[in-house]
Short mmCIF file of C-alpha atoms in Angstrom, two decimals:
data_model
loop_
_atom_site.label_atom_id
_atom_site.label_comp_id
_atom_site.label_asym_id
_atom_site.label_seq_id
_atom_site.Cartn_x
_atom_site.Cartn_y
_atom_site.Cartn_z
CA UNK A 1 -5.78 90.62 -34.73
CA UNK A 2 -8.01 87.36 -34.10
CA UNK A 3 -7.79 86.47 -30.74
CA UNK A 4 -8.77 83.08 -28.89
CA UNK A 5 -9.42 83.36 -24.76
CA UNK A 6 -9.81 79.64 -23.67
CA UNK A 7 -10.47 79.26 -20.08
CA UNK A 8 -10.04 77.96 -18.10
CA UNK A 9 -6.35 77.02 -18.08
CA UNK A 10 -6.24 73.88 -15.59
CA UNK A 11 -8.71 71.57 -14.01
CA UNK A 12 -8.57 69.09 -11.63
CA UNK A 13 -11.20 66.88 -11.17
CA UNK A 14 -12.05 63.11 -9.57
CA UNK A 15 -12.69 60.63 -12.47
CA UNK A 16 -16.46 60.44 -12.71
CA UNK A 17 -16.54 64.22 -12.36
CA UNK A 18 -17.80 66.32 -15.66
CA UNK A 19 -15.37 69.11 -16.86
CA UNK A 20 -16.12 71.51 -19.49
CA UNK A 21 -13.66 74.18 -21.17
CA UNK A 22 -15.02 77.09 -23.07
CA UNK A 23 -13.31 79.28 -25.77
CA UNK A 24 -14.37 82.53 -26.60
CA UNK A 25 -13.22 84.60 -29.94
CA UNK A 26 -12.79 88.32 -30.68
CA UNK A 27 -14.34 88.06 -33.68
CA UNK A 28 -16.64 86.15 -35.44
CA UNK A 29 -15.49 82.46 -36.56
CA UNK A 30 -16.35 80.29 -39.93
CA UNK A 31 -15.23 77.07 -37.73
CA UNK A 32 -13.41 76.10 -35.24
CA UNK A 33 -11.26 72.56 -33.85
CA UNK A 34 -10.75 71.25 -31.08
CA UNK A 35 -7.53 69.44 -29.98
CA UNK A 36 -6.07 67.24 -27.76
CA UNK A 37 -2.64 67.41 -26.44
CA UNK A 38 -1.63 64.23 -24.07
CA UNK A 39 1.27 64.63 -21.63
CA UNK A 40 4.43 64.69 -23.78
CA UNK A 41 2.69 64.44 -26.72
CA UNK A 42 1.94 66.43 -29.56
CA UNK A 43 -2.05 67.92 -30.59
CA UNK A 44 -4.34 65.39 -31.99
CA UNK A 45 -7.72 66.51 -33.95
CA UNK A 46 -10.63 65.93 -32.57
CA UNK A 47 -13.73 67.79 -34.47
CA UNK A 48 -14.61 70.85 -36.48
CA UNK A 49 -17.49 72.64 -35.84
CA UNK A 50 -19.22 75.25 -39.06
CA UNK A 51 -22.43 75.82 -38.54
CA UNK A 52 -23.86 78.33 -35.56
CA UNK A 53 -26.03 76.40 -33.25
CA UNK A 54 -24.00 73.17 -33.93
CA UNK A 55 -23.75 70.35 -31.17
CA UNK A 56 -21.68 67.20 -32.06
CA UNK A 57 -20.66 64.31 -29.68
CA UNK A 58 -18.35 61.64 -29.71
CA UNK A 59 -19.34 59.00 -27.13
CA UNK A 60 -18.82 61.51 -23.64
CA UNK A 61 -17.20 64.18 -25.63
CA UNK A 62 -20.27 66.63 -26.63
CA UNK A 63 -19.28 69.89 -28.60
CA UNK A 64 -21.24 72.78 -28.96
CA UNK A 65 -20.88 76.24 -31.14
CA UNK A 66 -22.49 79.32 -30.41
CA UNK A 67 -25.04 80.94 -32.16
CA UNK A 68 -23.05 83.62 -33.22
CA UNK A 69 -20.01 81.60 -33.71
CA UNK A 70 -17.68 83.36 -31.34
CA UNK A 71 -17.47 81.05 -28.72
CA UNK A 72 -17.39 76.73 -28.64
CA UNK A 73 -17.48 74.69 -25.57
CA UNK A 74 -16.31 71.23 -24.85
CA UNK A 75 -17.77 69.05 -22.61
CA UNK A 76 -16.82 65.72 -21.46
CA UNK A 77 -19.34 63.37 -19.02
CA UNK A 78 -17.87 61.21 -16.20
CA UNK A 79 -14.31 61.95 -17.00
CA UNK A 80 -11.69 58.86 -17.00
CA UNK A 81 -8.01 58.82 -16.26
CA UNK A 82 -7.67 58.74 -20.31
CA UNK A 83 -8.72 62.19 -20.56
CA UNK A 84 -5.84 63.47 -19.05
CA UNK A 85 -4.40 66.25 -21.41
CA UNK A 86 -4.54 69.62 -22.68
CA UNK A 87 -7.93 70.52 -24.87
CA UNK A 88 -7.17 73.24 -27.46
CA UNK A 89 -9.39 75.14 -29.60
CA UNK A 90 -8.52 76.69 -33.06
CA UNK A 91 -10.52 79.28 -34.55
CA UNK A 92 -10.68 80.50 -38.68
CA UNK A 93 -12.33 83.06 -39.40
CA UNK A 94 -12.85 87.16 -39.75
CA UNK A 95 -10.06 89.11 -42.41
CA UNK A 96 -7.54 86.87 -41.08
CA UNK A 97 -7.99 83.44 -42.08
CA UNK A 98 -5.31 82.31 -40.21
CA UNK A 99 -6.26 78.87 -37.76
CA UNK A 100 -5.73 80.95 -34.16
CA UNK A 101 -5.20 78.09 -31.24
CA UNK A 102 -6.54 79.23 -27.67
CA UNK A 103 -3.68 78.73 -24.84
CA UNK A 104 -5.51 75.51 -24.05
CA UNK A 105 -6.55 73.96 -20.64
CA UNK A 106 -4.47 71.39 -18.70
CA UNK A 107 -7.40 68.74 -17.72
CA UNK A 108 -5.93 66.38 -14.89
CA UNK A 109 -8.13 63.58 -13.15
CA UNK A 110 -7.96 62.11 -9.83
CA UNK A 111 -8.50 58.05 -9.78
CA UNK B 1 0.84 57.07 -36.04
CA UNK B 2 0.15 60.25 -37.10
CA UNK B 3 2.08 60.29 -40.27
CA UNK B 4 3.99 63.56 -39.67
CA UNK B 5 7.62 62.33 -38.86
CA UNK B 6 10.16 64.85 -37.70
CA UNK B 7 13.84 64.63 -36.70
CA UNK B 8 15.61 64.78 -34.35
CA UNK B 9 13.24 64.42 -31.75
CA UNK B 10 15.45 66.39 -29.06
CA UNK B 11 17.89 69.14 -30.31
CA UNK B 12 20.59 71.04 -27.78
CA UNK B 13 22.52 73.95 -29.50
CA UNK B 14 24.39 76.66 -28.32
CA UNK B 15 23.69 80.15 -29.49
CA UNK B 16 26.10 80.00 -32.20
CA UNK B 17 25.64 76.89 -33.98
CA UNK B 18 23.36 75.90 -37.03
CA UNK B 19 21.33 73.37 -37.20
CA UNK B 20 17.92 72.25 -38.81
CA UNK B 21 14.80 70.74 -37.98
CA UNK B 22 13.28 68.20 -40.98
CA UNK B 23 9.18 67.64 -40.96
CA UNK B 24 7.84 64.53 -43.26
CA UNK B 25 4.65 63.83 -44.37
CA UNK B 26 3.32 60.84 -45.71
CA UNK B 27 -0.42 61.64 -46.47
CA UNK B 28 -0.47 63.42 -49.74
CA UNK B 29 -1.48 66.62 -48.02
CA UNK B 30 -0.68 70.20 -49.68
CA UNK B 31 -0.47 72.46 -46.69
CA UNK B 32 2.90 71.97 -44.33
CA UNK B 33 3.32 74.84 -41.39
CA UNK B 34 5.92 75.16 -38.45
CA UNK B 35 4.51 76.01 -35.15
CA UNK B 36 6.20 76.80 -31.97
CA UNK B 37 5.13 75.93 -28.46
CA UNK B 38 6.34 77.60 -25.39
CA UNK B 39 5.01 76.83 -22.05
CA UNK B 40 2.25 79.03 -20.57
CA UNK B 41 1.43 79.81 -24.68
CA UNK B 42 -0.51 79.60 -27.21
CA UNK B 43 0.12 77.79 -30.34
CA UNK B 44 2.37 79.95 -32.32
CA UNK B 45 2.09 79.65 -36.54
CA UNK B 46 5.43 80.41 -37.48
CA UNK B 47 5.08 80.15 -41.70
CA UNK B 48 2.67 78.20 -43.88
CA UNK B 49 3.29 76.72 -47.06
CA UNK B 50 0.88 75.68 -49.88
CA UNK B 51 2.32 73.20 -52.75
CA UNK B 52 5.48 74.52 -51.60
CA UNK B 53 5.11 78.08 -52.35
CA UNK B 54 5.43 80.49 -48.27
CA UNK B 55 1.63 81.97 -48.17
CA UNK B 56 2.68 83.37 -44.48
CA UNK B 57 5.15 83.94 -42.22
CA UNK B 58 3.86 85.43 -38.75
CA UNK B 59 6.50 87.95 -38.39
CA UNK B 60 9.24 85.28 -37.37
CA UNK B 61 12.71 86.32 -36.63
CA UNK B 62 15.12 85.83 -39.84
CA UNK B 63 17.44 83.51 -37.56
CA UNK B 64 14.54 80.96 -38.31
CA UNK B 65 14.51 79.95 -41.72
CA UNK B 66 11.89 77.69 -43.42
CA UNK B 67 12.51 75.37 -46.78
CA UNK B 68 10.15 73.72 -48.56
CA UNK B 69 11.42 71.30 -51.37
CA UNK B 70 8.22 69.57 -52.21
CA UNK B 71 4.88 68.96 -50.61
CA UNK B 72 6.56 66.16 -48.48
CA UNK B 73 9.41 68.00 -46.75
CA UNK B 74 9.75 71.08 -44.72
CA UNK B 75 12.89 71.89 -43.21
CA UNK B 76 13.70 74.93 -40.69
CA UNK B 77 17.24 76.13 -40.12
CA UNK B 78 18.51 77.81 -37.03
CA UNK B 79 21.24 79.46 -36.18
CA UNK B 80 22.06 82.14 -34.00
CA UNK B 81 19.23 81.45 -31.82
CA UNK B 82 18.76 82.79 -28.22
CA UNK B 83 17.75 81.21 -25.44
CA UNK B 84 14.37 82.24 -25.50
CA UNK B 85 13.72 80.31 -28.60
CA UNK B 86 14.08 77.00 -26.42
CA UNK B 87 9.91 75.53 -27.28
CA UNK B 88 8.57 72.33 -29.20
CA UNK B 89 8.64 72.73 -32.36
CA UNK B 90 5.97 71.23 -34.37
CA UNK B 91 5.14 70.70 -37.89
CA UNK B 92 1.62 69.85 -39.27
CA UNK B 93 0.11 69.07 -42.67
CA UNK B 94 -3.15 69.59 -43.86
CA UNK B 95 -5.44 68.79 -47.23
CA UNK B 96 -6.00 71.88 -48.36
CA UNK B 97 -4.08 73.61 -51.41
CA UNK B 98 -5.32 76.86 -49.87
CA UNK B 99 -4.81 77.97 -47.34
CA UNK B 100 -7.50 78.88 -44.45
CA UNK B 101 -7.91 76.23 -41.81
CA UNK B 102 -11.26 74.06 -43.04
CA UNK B 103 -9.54 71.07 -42.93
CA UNK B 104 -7.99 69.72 -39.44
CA UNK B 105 -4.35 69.54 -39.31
CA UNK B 106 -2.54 66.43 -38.31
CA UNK B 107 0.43 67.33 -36.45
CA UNK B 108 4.08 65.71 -35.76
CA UNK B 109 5.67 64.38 -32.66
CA UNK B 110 7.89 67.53 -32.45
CA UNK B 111 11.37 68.62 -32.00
CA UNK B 112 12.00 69.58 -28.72
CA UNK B 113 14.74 72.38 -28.69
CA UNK B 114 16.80 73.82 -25.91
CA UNK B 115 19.55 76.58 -26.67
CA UNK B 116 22.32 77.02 -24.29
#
């Protein structure tokens, strides 16, 4: 079946620091989410990427998808103590058109 | 505010009891789906329904069952669980009236469940 490898599964950084998680699919994806998940809370939507190539940001968040849609990355610039949570992505796509989430990755930041 | 209520927040039952969980939604969305989360694991789907007909149930143990009454309400009734089925439980709506993920899903606060 579909799988979704996220990596990687924590971070630590100091605020100001980049981080960037990456999530990589078995098989080839038609789009894929990305989630956030704060301490003790419960996954929030973020974006939805489609098309292969495609690079979206939202103020320091900047998304990309790969060209041949099997892998996204999420990249955040001078992370704050805000960003503190776990990033998920979700994949749809191949014979299964089932929304698989990747295990996620635990982003913790340092004031 | 997500508009995906769920009750009870926190749920403690021993292996023989029965309980359920109850999901709300208050967005006019078509799609309703159960998910369970388990530390150190994915996301799990657990069953999907569109205008309140099951389109999937991800091989879930029959000791979980799911109801769906109308596009609003999803329900999931336990009993006889095990203690490995202590997780968050979360429900989550989406747009669609198909099924297939293009639309995000907004998620509720979750139940979280611990069997003794």
């Amino acid at each position: 079946g579909q799988q979704v490898m996220q990596i990687p599964q924590y971070q630590h950084v100091q605020e100001g620091e980049d981080f960037t998680t990456y999530c990589n699919s078995s098989t080839t994806l038609s789009n894929i989410q990305w989630y956030k998940q704060r301490p003790g809370g419960h996954p929030v939507f973020l974006i939805q990427l489609v098309k292969s190539g495609e690079v979206k940001k939202q103020k320091r968040l900047t998304f990309q998808f790969g060209e041949a849609k099997k892998n996204s990355s999420l990249h955040i610039t001078a992370t704050q103590t805000t960003d503190v949570g776990t990033y998920f992505c979700a994949g749809r796509g191949g014979s299964n058109y089932k929304l698989t989430f990747g295990k996620g990755t635990l982003l913790t930041v340092n004031p | 505010e997500t508009g995906v209520t769920q009750t009870p927040r926190h749920l403690v039952m021993g292996m023989t009891n029965k309980k359920s969980l109850k999901c709300e939604q208050h967005l006019g969305h078509n799609a309703m789906y159960w998910y369970k989360q388990s530390a150190k694991k994915p996301l799990e789907l657990m069953f999907v329904y569109n205008f309140k007909e099951q389109t999937e149930n991800n091989s879930v143990p029959s000791r979980f069952s799911p109801e769906c009454p109308n596009s609003s309400h999803l329900f999931l009734h336990l009993h006889t669980l095990q203690p490995e089925d202590s997780a968050l439980y979360l429900c989550a709506s989406s747009p669609e009236g198909t099924y297939g993920g293009a639309y995000e899903q907004y998620f509720g606060p979750g139940t979280r469940l611990t069997v003794t």
